[in-house]
mmCIF file of C-alpha atoms in Angstrom:
data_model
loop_
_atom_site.group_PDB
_atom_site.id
_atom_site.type_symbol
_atom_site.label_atom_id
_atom_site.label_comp_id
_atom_site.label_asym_id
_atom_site.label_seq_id
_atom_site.Cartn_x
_atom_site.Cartn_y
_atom_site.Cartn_z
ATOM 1 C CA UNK A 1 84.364 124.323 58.453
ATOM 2 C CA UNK A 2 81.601 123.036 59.908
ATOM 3 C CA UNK A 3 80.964 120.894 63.150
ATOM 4 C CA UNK A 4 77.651 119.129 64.588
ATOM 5 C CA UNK A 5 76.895 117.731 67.767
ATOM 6 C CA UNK A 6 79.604 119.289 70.286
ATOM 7 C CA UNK A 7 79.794 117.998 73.555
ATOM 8 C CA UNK A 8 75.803 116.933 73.972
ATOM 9 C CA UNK A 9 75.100 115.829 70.453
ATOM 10 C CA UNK A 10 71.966 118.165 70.234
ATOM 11 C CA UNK A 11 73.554 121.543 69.363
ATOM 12 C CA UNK A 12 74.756 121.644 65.490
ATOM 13 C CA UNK A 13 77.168 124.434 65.567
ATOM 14 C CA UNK A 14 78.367 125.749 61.775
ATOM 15 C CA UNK A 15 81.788 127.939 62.263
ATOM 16 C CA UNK A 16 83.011 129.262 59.035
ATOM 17 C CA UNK A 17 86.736 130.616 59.112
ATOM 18 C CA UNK A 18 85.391 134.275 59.710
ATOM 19 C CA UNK A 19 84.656 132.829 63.519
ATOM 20 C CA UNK A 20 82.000 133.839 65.363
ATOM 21 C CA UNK A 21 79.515 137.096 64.489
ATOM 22 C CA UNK A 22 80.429 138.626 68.276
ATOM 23 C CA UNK A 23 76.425 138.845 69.123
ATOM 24 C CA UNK A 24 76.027 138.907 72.325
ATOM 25 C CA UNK A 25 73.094 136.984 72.162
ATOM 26 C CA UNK A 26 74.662 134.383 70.809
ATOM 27 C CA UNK A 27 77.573 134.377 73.502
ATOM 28 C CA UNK A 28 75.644 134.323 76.151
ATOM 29 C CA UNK A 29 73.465 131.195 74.704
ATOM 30 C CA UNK A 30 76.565 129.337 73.963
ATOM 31 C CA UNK A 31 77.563 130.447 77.666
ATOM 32 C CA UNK A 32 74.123 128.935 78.709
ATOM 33 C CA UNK A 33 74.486 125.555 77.017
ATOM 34 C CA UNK A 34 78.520 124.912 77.155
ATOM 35 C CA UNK A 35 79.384 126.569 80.516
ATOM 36 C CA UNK A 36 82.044 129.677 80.951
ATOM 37 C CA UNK A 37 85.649 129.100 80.592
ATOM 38 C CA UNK A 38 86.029 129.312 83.912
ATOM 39 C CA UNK A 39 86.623 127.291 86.892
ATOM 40 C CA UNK A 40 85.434 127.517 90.029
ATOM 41 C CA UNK A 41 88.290 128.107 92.827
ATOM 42 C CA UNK A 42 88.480 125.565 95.971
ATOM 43 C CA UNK A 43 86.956 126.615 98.675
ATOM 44 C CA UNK A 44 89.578 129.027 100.595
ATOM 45 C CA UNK A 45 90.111 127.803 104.238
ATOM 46 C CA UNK A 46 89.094 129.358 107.596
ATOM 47 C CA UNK A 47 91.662 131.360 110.037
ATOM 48 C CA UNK A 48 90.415 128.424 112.610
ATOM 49 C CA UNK A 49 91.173 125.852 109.756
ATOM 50 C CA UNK A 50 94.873 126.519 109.836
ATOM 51 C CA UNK A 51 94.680 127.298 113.460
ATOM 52 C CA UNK A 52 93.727 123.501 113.907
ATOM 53 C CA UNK A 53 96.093 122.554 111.045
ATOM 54 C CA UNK A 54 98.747 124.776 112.945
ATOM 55 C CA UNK A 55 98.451 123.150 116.119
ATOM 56 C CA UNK A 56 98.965 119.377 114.666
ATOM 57 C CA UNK A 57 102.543 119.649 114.695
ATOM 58 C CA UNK A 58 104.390 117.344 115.984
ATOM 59 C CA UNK A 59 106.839 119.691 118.113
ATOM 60 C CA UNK A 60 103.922 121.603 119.553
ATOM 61 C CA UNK A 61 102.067 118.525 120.770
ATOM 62 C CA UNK A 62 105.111 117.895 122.662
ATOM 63 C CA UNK A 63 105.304 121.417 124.188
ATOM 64 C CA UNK A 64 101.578 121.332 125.203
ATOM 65 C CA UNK A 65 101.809 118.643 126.531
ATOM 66 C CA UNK A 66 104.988 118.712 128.798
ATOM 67 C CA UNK A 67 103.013 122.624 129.631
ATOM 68 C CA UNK A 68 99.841 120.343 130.952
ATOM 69 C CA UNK A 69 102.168 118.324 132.890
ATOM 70 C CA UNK A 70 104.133 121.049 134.476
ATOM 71 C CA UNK A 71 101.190 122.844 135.651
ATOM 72 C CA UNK A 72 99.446 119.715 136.654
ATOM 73 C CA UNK A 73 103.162 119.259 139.336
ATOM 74 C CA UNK A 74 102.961 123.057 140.126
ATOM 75 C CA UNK A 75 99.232 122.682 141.418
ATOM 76 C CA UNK A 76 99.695 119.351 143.159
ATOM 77 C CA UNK A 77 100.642 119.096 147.029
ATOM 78 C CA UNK A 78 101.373 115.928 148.446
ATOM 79 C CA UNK A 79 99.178 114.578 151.767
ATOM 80 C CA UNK A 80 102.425 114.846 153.792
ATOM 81 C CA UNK A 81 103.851 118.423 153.247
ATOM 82 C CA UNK A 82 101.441 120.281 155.772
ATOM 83 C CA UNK A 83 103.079 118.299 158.794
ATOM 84 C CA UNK A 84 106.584 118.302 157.579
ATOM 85 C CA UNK A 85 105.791 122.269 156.670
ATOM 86 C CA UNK A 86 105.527 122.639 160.834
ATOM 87 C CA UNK A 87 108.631 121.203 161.935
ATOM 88 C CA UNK A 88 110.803 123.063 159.261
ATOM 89 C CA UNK A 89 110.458 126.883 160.439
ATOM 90 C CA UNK A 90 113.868 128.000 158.572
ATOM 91 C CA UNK A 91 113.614 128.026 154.750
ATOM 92 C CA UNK A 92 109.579 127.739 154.785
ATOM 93 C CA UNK A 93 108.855 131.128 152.838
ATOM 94 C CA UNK A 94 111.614 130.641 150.330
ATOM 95 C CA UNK A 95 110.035 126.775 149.257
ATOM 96 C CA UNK A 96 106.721 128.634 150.054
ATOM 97 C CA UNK A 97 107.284 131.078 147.424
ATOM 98 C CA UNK A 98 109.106 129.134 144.718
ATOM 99 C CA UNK A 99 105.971 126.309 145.027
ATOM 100 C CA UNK A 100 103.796 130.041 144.338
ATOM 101 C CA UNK A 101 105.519 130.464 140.971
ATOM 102 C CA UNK A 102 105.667 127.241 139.669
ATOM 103 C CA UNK A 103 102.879 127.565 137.667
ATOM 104 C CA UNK A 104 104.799 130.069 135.576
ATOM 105 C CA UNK A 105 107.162 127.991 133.574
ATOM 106 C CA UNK A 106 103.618 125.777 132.028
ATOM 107 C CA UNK A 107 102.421 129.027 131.409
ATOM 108 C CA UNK A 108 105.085 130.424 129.769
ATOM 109 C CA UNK A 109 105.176 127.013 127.264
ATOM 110 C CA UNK A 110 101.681 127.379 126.821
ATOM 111 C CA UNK A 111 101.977 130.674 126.040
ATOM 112 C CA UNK A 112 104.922 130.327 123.163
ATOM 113 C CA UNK A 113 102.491 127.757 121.896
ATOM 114 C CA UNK A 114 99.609 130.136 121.239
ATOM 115 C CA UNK A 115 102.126 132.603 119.698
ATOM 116 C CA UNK A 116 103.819 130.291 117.673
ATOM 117 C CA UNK A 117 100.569 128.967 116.324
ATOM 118 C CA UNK A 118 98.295 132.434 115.533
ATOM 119 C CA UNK A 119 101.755 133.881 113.920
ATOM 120 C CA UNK A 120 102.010 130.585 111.953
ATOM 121 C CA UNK A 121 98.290 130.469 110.823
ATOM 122 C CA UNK A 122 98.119 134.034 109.901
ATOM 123 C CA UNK A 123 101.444 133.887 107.451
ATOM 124 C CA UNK A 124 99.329 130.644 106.109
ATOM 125 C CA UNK A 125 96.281 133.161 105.392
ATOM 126 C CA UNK A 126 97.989 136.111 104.210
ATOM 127 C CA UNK A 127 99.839 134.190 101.720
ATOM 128 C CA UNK A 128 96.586 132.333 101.017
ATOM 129 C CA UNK A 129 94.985 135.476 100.049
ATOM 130 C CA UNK A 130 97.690 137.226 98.089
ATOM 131 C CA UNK A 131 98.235 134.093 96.166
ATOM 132 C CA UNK A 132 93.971 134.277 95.475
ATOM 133 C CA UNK A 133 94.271 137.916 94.657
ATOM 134 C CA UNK A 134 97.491 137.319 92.136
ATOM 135 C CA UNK A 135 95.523 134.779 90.680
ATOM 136 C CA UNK A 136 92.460 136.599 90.013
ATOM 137 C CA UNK A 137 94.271 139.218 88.459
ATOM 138 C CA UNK A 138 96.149 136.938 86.017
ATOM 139 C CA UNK A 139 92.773 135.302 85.089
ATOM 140 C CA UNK A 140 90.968 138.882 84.302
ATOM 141 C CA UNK A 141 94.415 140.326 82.796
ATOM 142 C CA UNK A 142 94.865 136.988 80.568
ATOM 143 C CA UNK A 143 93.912 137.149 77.075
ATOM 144 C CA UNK A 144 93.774 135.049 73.727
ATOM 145 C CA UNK A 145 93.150 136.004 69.900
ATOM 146 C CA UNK A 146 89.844 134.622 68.715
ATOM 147 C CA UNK A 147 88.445 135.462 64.762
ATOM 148 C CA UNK A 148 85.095 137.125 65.414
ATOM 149 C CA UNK A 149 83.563 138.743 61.959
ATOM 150 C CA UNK A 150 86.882 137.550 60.519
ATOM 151 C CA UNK A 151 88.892 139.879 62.641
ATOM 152 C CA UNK A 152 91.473 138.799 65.103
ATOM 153 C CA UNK A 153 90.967 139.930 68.649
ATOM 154 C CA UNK A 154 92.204 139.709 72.090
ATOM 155 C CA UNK A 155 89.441 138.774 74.614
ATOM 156 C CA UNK A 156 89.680 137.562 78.193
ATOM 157 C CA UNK A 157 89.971 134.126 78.419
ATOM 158 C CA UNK A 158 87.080 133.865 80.166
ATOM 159 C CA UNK A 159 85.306 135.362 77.530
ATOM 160 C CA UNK A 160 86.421 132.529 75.280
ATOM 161 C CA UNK A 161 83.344 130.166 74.057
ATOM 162 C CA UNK A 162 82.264 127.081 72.170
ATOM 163 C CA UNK A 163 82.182 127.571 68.851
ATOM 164 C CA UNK A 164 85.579 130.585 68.946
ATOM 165 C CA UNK A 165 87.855 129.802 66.328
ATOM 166 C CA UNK A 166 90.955 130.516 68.109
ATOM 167 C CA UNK A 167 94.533 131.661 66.848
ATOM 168 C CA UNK A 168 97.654 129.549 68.865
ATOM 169 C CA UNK A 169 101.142 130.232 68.067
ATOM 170 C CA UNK A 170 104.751 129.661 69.848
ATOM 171 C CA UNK A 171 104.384 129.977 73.645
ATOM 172 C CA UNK A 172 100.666 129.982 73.960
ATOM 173 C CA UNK A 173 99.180 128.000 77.287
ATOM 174 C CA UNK A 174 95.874 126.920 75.417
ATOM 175 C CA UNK A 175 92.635 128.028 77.781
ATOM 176 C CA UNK A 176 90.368 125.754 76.326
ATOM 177 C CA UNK A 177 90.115 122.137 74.231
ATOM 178 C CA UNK A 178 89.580 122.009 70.290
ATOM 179 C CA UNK A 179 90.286 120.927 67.054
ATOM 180 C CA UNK A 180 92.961 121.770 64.839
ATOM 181 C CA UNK A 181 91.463 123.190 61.731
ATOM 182 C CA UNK A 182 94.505 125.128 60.073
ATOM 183 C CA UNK A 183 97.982 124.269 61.421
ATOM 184 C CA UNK A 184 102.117 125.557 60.838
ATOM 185 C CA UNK A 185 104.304 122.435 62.011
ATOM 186 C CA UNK A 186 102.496 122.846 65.570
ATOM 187 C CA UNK A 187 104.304 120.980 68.186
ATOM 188 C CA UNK A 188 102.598 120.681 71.478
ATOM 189 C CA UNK A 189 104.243 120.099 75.045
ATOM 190 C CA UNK A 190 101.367 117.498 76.753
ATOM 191 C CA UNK A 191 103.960 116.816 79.409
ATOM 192 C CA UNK A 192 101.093 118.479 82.231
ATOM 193 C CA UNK A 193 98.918 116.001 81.442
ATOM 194 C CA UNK A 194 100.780 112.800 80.341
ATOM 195 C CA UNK A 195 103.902 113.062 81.778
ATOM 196 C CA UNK A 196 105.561 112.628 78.504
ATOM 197 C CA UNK A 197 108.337 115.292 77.921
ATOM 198 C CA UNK A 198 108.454 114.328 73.885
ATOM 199 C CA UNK A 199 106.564 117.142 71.947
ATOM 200 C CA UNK A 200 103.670 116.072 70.103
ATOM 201 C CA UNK A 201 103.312 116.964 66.517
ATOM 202 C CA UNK A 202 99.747 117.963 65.342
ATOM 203 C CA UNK A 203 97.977 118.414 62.159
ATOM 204 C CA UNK A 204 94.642 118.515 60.809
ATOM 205 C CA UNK A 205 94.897 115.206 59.361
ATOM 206 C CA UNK A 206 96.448 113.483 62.648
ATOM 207 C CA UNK A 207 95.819 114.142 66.082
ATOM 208 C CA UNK A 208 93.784 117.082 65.546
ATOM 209 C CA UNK A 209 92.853 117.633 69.122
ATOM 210 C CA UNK A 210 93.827 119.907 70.881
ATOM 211 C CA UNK A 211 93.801 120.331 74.861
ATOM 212 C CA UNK A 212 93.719 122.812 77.822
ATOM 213 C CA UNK A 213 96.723 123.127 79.749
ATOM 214 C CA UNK A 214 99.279 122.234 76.780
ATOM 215 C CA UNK A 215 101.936 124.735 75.823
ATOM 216 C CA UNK A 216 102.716 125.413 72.067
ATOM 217 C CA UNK A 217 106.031 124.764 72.175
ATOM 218 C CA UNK A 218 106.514 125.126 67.749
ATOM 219 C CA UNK A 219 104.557 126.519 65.089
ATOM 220 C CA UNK A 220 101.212 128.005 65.078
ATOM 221 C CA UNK A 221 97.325 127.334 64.098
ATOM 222 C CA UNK A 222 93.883 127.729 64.615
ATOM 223 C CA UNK A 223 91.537 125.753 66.478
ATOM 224 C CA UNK A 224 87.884 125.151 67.266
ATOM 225 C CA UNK A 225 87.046 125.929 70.776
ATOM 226 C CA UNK A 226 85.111 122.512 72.106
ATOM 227 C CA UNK A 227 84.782 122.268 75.419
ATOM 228 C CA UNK A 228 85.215 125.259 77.935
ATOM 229 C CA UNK A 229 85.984 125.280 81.648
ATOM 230 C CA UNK A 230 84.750 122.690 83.934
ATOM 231 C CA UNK A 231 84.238 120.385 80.259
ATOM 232 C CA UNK A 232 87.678 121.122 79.151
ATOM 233 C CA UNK A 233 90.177 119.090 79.948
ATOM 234 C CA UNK A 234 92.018 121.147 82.828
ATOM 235 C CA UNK A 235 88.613 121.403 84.600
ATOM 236 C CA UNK A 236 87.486 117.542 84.050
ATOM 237 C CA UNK A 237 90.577 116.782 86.049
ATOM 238 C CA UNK A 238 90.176 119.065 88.437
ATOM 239 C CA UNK A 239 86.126 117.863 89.455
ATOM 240 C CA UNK A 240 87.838 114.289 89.186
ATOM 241 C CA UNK A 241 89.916 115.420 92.195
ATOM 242 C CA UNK A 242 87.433 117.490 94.347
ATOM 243 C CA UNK A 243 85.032 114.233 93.614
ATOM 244 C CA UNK A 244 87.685 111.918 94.845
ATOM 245 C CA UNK A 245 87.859 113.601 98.063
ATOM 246 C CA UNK A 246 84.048 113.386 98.206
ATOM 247 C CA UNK A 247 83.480 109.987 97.106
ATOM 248 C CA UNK A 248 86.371 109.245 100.156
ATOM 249 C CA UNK A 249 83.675 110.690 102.570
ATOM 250 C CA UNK A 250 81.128 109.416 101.533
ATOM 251 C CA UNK A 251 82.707 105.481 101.854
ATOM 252 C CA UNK A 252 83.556 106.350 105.113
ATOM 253 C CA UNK A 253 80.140 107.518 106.058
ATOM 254 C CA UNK A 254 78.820 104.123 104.446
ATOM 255 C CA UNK A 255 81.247 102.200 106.619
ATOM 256 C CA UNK A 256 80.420 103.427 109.547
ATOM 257 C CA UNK A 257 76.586 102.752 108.850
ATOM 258 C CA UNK A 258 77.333 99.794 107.961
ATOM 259 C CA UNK A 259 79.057 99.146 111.300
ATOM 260 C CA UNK A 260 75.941 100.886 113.137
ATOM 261 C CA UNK A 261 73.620 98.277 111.801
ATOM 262 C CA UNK A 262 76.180 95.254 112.231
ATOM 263 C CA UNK A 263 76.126 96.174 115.471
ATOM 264 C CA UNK A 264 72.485 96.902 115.947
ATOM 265 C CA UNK A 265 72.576 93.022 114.591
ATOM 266 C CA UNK A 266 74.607 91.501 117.146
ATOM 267 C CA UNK A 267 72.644 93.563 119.965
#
């Protein structure tokens, strides 16, 4: 089977049904020119991230805010209370003292506040990082049969490169796009990515392609790896999303230069 032009349209690969010859000099220049099949994690966020993210709700606004108030009222004396303080001698320590300790019920609110949030952002981080670590070790302990030197092997899937011919069968989460080359009545659940519960029927003649984040819900095949990682499928939509986030930012940053120099206008 051969296949020119992947991806760019300047690499002519030629795959034969053995697969790949395993060199590592080759892997590593079809790493070079297609990418890994791997994709890069977001960013994890700071303790002081979900600190801030803590502190925006709703019922805790309240609280610090009510706190502010009260000690605000415990500090404050009226211009009056020094000359009515001299003509009441009985009871005078007793409203002395409880004005002393008024501060302490703000306190006490502000206080539950700062518990409430550090106990709230550190479940947020701990979780954060278990859920980081558990997915790490799924992604190194992961693996998918590829024909190299026309033996079938299990390899990381982030081992996986252009150019693998790849075995799928029943239950298989596919790692990486290709094309069908040899295929068993293989049904394929695109619902992840179209929304379409109906499986999809593929064979070499019709629909051949095959995509990253599809389960193989009948059958069984192989396919040519084409695209890898960030150029598969999976990762394309995930740099659309990160980008949307960016482009967001940056429109706001143009709109508010564009307001600068309106106003710079009018001045």
């Amino acid at each position: 089977v051969g296949v020119s032009s992947l991806l760019t349209g300047t690499v002519h690969v030629c795959v034969c049904v053995a697969g790949l010859s395993g060199d590592q000099a080759d892997l590593d220049r079809r790493s070079k020119s297609f990418g890994q099949n791997f994709i890069p994690p977001k960013q994890p966020k700071t303790f002081l991230e979900l600190v801030w993210e803590a502190l925006q709700d709703v019922t805790l606004i309240i609280l610090e805010v009510a706190a502010i108030i009260s000690l605000g009222l415990s500090f404050y004396q009226p211009p009056g209370d020094d000359t009515e303080a001299c003509g009441n001698v009985s009871g005078g320590a007793e409203d002395e003292g409880e004005a002393e300790a008024g501060w302490i019920e703000g306190a006490a609110i502000l206080l539950s506040v700062v518990c409430v949030v550090l106990v709230t952002a550190f479940n947020d981080w701990s979780k954060e990082k278990q859920f980081r670590g558990l997915q790490s070790r799924i992604e190194q302990e992961q693996r998918f049969a590829v024909v190299r030197k026309g033996n079938v092997i299990q390899i990381p899937v982030a081992d996986m490169v252009v150019g693998d011919m790849a075995q799928v069968k029943y239950g298989d989460l596919l790692p990486a796009d290709g094309i069908l080359i040899q295929g068993n009545d293989l049904k394929i659940d695109e619902s992840s990515l179209t929304g379409e519960s109906d499986h999809v029927g593929k064979t070499v003649d019709k629909d051949p392609m095959l995509l990253s984040g599809t389960h193989v819900m009948e059958g069984s095949g192989r396919m040519l790896v084409t695209a890898v990682g960030v150029n598969s499928q999976t990762g394309i939509i995930f740099t659309l999303l990160g980008a949307g986030e960016g482009e967001e930012e940056e429109e706001e940053e143009d709109d508010k230069k564009k307001k600068g120099k309106m106003e710079l206008t009018t001045t």
